[in-house]
Short mmCIF file of C-alpha atoms and ligand atoms in Angstrom, two decimals:
data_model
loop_
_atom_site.label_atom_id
_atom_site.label_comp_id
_atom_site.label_asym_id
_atom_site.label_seq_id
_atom_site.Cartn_x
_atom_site.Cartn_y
_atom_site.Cartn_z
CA UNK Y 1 2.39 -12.31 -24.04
CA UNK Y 2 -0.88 -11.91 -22.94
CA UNK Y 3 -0.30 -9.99 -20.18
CA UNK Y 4 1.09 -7.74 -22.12
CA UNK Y 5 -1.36 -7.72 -24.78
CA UNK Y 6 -3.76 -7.15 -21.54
CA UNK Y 7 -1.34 -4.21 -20.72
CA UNK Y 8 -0.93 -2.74 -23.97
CA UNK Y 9 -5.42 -2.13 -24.22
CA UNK Y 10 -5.65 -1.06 -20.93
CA UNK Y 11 -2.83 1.98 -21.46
CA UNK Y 12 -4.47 2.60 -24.82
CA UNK Y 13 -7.88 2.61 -23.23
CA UNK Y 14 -6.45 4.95 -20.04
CA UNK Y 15 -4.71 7.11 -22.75
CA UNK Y 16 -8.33 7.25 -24.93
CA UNK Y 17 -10.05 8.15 -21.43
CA UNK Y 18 -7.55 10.91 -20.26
CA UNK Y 19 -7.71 12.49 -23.82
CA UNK Y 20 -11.03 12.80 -22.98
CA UNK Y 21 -10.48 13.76 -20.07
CA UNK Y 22 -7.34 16.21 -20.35
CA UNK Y 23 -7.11 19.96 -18.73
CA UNK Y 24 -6.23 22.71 -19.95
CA UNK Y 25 -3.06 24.11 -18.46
CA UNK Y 26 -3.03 27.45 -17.01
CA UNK Y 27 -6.98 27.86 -17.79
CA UNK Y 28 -8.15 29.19 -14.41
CA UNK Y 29 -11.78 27.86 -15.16
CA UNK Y 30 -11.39 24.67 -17.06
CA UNK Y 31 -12.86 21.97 -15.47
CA UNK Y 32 -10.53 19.16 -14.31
CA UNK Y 33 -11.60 15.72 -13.15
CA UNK Y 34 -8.51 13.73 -11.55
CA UNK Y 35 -8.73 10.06 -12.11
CA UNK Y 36 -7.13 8.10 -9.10
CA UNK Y 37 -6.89 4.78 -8.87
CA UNK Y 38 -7.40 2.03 -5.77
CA UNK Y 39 -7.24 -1.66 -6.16
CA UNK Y 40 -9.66 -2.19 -3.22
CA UNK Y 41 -13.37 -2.43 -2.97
CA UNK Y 42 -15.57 0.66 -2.64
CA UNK Y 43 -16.25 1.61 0.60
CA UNK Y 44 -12.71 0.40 1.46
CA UNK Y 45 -11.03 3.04 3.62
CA UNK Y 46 -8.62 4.38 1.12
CA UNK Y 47 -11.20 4.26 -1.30
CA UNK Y 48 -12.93 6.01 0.99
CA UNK Y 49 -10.41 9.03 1.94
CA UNK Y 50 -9.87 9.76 -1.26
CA UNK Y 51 -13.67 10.67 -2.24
CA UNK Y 52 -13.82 13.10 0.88
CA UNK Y 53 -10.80 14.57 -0.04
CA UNK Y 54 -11.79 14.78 -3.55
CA UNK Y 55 -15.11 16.75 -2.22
CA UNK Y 56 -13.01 18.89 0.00
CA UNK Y 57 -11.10 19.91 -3.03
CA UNK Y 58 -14.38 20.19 -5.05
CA UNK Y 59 -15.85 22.65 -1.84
CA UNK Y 60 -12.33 24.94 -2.39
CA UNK Y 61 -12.43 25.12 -6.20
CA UNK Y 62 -16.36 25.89 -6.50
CA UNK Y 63 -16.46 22.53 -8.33
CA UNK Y 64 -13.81 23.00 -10.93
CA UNK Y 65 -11.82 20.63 -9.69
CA UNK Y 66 -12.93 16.41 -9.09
CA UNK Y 67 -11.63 13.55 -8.18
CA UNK Y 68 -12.99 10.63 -9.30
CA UNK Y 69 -12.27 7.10 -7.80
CA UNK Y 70 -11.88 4.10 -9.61
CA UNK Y 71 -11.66 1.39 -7.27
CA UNK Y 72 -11.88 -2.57 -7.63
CA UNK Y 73 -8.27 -2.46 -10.16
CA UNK Y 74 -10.80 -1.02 -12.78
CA UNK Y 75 -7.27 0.35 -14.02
CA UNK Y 76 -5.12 -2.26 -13.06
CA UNK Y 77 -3.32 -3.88 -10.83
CA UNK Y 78 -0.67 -1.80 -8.37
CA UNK Y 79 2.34 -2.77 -10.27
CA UNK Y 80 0.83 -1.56 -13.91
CA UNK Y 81 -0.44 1.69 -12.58
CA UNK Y 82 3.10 3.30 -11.58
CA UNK Y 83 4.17 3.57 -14.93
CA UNK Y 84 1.16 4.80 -16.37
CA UNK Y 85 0.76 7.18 -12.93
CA UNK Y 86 4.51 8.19 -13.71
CA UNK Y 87 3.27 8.92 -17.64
CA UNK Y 88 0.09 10.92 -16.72
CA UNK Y 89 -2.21 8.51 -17.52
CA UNK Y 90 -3.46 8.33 -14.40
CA UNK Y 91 -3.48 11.46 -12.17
CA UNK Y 92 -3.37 10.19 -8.85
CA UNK Y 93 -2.75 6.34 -7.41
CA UNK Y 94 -3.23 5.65 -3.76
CA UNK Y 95 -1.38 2.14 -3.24
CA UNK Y 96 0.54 0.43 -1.17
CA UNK Y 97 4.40 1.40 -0.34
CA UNK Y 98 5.53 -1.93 -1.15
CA UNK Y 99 5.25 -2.08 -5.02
CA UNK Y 100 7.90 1.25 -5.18
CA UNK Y 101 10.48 -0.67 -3.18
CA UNK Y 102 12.76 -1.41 -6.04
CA UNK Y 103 12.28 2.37 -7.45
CA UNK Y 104 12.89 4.28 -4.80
CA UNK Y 105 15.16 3.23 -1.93
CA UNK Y 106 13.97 5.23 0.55
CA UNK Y 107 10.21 3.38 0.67
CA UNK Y 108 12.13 0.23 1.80
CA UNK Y 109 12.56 1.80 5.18
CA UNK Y 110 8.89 2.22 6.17
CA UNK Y 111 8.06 -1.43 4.75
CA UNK Y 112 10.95 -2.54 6.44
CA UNK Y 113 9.39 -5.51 9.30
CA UNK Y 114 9.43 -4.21 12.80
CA UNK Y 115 10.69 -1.04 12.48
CA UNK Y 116 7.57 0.43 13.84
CA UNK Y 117 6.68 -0.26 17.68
CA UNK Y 118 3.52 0.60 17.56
CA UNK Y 119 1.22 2.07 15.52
CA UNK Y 120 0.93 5.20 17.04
CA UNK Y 121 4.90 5.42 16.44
CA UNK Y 122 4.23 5.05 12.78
CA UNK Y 123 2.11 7.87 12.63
CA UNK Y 124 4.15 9.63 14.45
CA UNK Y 125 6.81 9.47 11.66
CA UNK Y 126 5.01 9.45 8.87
CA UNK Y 127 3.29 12.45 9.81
CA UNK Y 128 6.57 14.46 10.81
CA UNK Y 129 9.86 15.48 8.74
CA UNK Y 130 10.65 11.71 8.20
CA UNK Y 131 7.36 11.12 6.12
CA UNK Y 132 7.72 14.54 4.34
CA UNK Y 133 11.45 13.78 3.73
CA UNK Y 134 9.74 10.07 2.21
CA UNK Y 135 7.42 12.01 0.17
CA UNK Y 136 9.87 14.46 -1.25
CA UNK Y 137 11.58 11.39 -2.97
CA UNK Y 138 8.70 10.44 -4.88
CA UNK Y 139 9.86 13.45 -7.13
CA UNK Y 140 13.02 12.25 -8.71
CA UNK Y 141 10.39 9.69 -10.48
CA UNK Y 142 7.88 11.87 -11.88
CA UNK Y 143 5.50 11.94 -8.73
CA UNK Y 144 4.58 14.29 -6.33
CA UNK Y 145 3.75 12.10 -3.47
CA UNK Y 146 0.78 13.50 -1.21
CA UNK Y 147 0.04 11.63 1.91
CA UNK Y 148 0.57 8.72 3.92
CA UNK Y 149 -1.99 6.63 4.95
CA UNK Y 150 -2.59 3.72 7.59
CA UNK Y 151 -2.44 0.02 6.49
CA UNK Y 152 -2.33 -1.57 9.91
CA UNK Y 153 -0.23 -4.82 10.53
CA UNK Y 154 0.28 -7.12 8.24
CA UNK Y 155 0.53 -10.62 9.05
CA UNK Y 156 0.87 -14.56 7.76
CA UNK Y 157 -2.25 -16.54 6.84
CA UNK Y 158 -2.03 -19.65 5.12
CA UNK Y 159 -4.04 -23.15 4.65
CA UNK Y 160 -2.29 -25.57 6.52
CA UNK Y 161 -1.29 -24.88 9.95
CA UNK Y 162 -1.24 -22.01 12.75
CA UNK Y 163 2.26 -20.22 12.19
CA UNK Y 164 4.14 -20.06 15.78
CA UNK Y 165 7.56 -20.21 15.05
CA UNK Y 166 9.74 -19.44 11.77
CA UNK Y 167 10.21 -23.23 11.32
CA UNK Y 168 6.34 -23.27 11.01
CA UNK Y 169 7.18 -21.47 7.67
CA UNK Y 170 9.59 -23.66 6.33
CA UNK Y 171 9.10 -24.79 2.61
CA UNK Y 172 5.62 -22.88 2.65
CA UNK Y 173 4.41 -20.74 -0.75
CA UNK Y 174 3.75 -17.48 0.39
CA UNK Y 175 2.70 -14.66 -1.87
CA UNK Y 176 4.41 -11.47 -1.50
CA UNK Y 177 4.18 -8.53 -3.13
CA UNK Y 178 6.45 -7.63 -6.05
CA UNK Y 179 8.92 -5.81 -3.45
CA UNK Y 180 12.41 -7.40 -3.60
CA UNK Y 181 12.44 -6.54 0.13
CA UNK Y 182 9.36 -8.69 0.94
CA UNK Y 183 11.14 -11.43 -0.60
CA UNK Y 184 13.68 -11.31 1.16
CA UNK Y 185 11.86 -11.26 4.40
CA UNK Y 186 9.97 -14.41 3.39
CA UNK Y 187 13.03 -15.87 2.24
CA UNK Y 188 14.82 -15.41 5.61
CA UNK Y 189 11.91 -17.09 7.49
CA UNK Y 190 12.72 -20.10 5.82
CA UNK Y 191 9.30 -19.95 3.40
CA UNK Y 192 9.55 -19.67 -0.46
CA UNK Y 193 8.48 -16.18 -1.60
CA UNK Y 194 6.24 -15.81 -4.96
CA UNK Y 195 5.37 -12.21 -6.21
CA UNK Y 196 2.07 -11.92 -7.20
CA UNK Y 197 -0.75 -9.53 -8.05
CA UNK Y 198 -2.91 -8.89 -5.29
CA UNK Y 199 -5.88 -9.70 -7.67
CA UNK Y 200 -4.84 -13.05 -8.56
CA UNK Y 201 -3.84 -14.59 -4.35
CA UNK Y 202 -7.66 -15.85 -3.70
CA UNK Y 203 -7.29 -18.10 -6.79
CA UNK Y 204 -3.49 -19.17 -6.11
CA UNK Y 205 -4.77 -20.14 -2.94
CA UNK Y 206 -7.87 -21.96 -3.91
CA UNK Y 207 -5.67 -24.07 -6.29
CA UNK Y 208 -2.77 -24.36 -4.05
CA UNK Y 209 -0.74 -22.50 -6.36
CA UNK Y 210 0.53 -21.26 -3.29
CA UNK Y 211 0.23 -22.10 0.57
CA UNK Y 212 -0.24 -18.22 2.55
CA UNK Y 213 -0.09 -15.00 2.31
CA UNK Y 214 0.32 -11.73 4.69
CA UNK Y 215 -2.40 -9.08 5.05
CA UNK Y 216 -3.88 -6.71 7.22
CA UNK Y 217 -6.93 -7.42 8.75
CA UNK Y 218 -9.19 -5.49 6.33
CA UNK Y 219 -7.60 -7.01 3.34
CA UNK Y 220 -7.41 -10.38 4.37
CA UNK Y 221 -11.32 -10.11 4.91
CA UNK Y 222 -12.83 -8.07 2.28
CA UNK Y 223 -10.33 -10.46 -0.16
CA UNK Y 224 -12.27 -13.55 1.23
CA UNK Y 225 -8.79 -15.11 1.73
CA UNK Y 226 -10.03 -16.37 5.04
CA UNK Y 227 -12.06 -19.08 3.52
CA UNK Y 228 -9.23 -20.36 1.65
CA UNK Y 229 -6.72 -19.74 3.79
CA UNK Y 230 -8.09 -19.52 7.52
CA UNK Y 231 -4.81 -19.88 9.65
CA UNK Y 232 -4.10 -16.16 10.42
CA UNK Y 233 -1.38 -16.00 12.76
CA UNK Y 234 -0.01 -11.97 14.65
CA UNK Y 235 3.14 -11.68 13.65
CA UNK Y 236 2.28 -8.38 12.48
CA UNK Y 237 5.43 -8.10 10.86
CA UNK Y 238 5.21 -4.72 8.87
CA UNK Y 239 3.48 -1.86 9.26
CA UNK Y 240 4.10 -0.58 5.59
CA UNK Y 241 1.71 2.07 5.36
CA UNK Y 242 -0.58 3.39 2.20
CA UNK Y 243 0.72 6.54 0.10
CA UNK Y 244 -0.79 8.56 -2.04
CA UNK Y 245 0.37 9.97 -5.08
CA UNK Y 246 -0.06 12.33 -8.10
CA UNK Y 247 1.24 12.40 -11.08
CA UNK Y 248 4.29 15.48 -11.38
CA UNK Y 249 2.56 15.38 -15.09
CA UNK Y 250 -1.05 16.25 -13.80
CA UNK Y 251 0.12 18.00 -10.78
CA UNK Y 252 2.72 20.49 -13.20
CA UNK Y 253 -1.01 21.33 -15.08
CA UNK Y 254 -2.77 22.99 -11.87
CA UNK Y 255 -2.08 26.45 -10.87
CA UNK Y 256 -0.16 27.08 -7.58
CA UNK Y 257 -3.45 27.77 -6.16
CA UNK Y 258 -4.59 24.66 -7.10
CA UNK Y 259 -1.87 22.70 -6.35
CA UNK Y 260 -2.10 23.77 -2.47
CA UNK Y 261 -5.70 23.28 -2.60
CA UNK Y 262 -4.68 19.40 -3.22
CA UNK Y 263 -1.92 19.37 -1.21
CA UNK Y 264 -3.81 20.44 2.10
CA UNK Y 265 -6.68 18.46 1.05
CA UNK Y 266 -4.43 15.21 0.75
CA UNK Y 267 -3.18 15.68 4.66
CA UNK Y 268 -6.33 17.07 5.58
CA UNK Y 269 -7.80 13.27 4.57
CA UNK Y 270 -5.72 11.15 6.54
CA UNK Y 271 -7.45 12.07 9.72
CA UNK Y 272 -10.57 10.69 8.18
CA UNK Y 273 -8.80 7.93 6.91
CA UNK Y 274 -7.73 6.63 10.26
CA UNK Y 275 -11.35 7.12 11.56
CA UNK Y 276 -12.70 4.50 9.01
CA UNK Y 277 -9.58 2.46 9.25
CA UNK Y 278 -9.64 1.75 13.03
CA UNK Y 279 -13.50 0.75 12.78
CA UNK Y 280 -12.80 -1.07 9.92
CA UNK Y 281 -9.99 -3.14 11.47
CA UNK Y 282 -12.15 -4.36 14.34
CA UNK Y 283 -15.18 -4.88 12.29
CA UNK Y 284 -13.33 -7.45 9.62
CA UNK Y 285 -11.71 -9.53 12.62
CA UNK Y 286 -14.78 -9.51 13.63
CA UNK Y 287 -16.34 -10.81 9.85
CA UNK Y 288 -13.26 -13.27 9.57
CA UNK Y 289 -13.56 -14.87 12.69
CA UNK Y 290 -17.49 -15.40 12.59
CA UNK Y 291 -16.41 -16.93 9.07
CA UNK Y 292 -14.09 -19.21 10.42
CA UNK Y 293 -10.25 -18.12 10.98
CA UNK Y 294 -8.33 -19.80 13.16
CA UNK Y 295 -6.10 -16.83 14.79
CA UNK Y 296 -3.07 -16.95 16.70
CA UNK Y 297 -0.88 -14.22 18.39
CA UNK Y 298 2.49 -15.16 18.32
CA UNK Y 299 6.09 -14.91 20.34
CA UNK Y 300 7.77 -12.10 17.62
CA UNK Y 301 11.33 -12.35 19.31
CA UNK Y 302 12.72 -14.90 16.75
CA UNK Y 303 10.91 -13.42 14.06
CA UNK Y 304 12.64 -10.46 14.51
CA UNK Y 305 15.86 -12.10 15.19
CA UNK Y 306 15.79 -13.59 11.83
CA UNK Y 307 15.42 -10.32 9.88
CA UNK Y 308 18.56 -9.26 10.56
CA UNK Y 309 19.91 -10.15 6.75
CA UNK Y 310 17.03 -8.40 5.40
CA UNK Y 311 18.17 -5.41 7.04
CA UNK Y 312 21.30 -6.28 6.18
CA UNK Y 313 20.70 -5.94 2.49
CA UNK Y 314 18.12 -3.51 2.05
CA UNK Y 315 19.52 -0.65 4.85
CA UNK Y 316 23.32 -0.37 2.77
CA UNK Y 317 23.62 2.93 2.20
CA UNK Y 318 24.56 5.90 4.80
CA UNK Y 319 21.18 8.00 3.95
CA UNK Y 320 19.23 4.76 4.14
CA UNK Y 321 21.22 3.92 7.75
CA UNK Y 322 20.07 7.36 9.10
CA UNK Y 323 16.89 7.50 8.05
CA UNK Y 324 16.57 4.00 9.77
CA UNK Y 325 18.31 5.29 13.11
CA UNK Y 326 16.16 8.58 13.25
CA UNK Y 327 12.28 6.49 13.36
CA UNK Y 328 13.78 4.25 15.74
CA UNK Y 329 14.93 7.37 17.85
CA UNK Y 330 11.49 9.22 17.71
CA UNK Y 331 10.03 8.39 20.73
C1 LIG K 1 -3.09 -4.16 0.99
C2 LIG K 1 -2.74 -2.79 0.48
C3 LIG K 1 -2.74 -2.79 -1.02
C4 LIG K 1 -1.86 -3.89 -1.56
C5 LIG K 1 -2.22 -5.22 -0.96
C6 LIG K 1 -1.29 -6.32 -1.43
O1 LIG K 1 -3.00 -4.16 2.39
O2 LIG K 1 -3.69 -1.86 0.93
O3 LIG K 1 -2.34 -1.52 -1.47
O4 LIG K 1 -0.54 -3.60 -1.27
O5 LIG K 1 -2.19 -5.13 0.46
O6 LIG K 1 -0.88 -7.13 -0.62
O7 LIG K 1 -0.99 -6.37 -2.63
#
């Protein structure tokens, strides 16, 4: 109930702020800010990409068009902000694919664990017809998606002991996401899954609401998680990358002009987003393990023996099959 309650101000707040806001369609001078939303820090790397490509687009459109960022979950947490990105509240939502795993099928496959070698093979697809064909699908649910970006690896981290094997896992809490998928990938290592709001994991840890986690390296470090949960152990088991969205509501209101403008702007910013996310990477192992993480790489072979169900019951269909079968054929 009060969650909802919570919910209810903050889309009656958003809707106050984009009235404000709101563009004229069709008026080639009106002046158009675009609120996106991030729930990470400023000076986060998505955070981050989005500001330079929100001054490219400002540079193209002689400053009628702006982005501006609201980072930190100023409008909420992941989950809320699809629906009011899918209503127009929100113009434009960079976030993680994980939360649109039960909408749209197709963003299982990237989440999917170890279906990327390497990170370089990610890119690879995400920046070729398999990405595009990813992005098209945002469509059928009101969103134009825009770009993909880097997330890194994410792995375990938990309070109680270094993770080597599965059977390390067994019984453990572990926070997921609220991605049916990532349950079921906790589930079939043997550890109890519990969806939760990314905001909320730093106090479910501290009061052993729940055991670990999974996180990339920046995440797990500008979170703090490390000094409640310092066991951080490689199993790098998904490389489910950031995406970036707009809403088809906001995007429909630009001119064709403008809509290229933010469509080339949108790729144009992933480049710099991988600059700032490699240095990034290295610099919070770096912070976590001066603050105290205990890290462990780990053998991955019978992790990724026991995902086999998970593939099983996500990867059903024929489309979903192919798409599956052409990453792991790109080279
Ligand atoms: C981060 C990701 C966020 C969010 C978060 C989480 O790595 O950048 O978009 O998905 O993980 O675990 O909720």
């Amino acid at each position: 109930m009060a969650k909802f309650a919570t919910l209810t101000r903050r889309l009656a707040a958003g809707a106050a702020l984009a009235a404000v806001l709101a563009f004229g369609a069709g008026s080639a001078s009106a002046q158009v800010t675009l609120r996106s939303t991030d729930i990470h820090p400023d000076g986060y790397p998505t955070v981050e990409a989005v500001k330079f490509m929100g001054k490219l687009i400002e540079q193209r459109t002689n400053g009628r068009i702006k982005i501006n960022v609201f980072h930190s979950a100023q409008l909420g947490q992941e989950k809320d902000t699809i629906e009011q990105t899918r209503f127009g509240v929100i113009d434009m939502n960079r976030i993680n694919m994980a939360p649109f795993n039960n909408l749209i099928p197709a963003t299982n496959v990237p989440s999917l664990p170890f279906i990327f070698r390497s990170v370089a093979h990610m890119r690879k697809v995400m920046d070729g017809l398999i990405g595009d064909s990813i992005l098209k699908e945002f469509e059928k649910h009101d969103l134009v998606g825009l770009a993909f970006y880097d997330s890194g690896a994410r792995s375990f981290y938990n309070s109680k002991q270094p993770i080597n094997t599965p059977a390390d896992m067994k019984g453990m809490k572990i926070r997921v996401q609220q991605s049916d998928m990532f349950i079921s990938l906790v589930s079939a290592l043997g550890a109890n899954a519990t969806p939760m709001n990314f905001g909320e994991v730093y106090s479910g840890l501290q009061t052993k609401l729940i055991d670990g986690a999974e996180n990339n390296w920046p995440s797990f470090e500008s979170t703090k998680h490390f000094e409640v949960a310092k066991f951080y152990s490689l199993t790098e088991h998904s490389l489910s990358p950031e995406v970036l969205v707009m809403s088809k509501k906001s995007f429909d209101k630009l001119s064709p002009a403008d809509q290229a403008i933010v469509k080339a702007a949108a790729k144009e910013s992933v480049a710099e987003m991988r600059k700032l996310w490699d240095a990034r990477e290295k610099a919070s192992e770096a912070k976590v393990r001066a603050g105290g993480a205990v890290i462990n790489t780990v053998e991955k072979q019978p992790f990724i023996d026991a995902m086999k169900p998970v593939y099983e019951k996500f990867v059903k269909d024929q489309a979903l099959k192919d798409l599956v079968a052409k990453i792991q054929a790109e080279k």
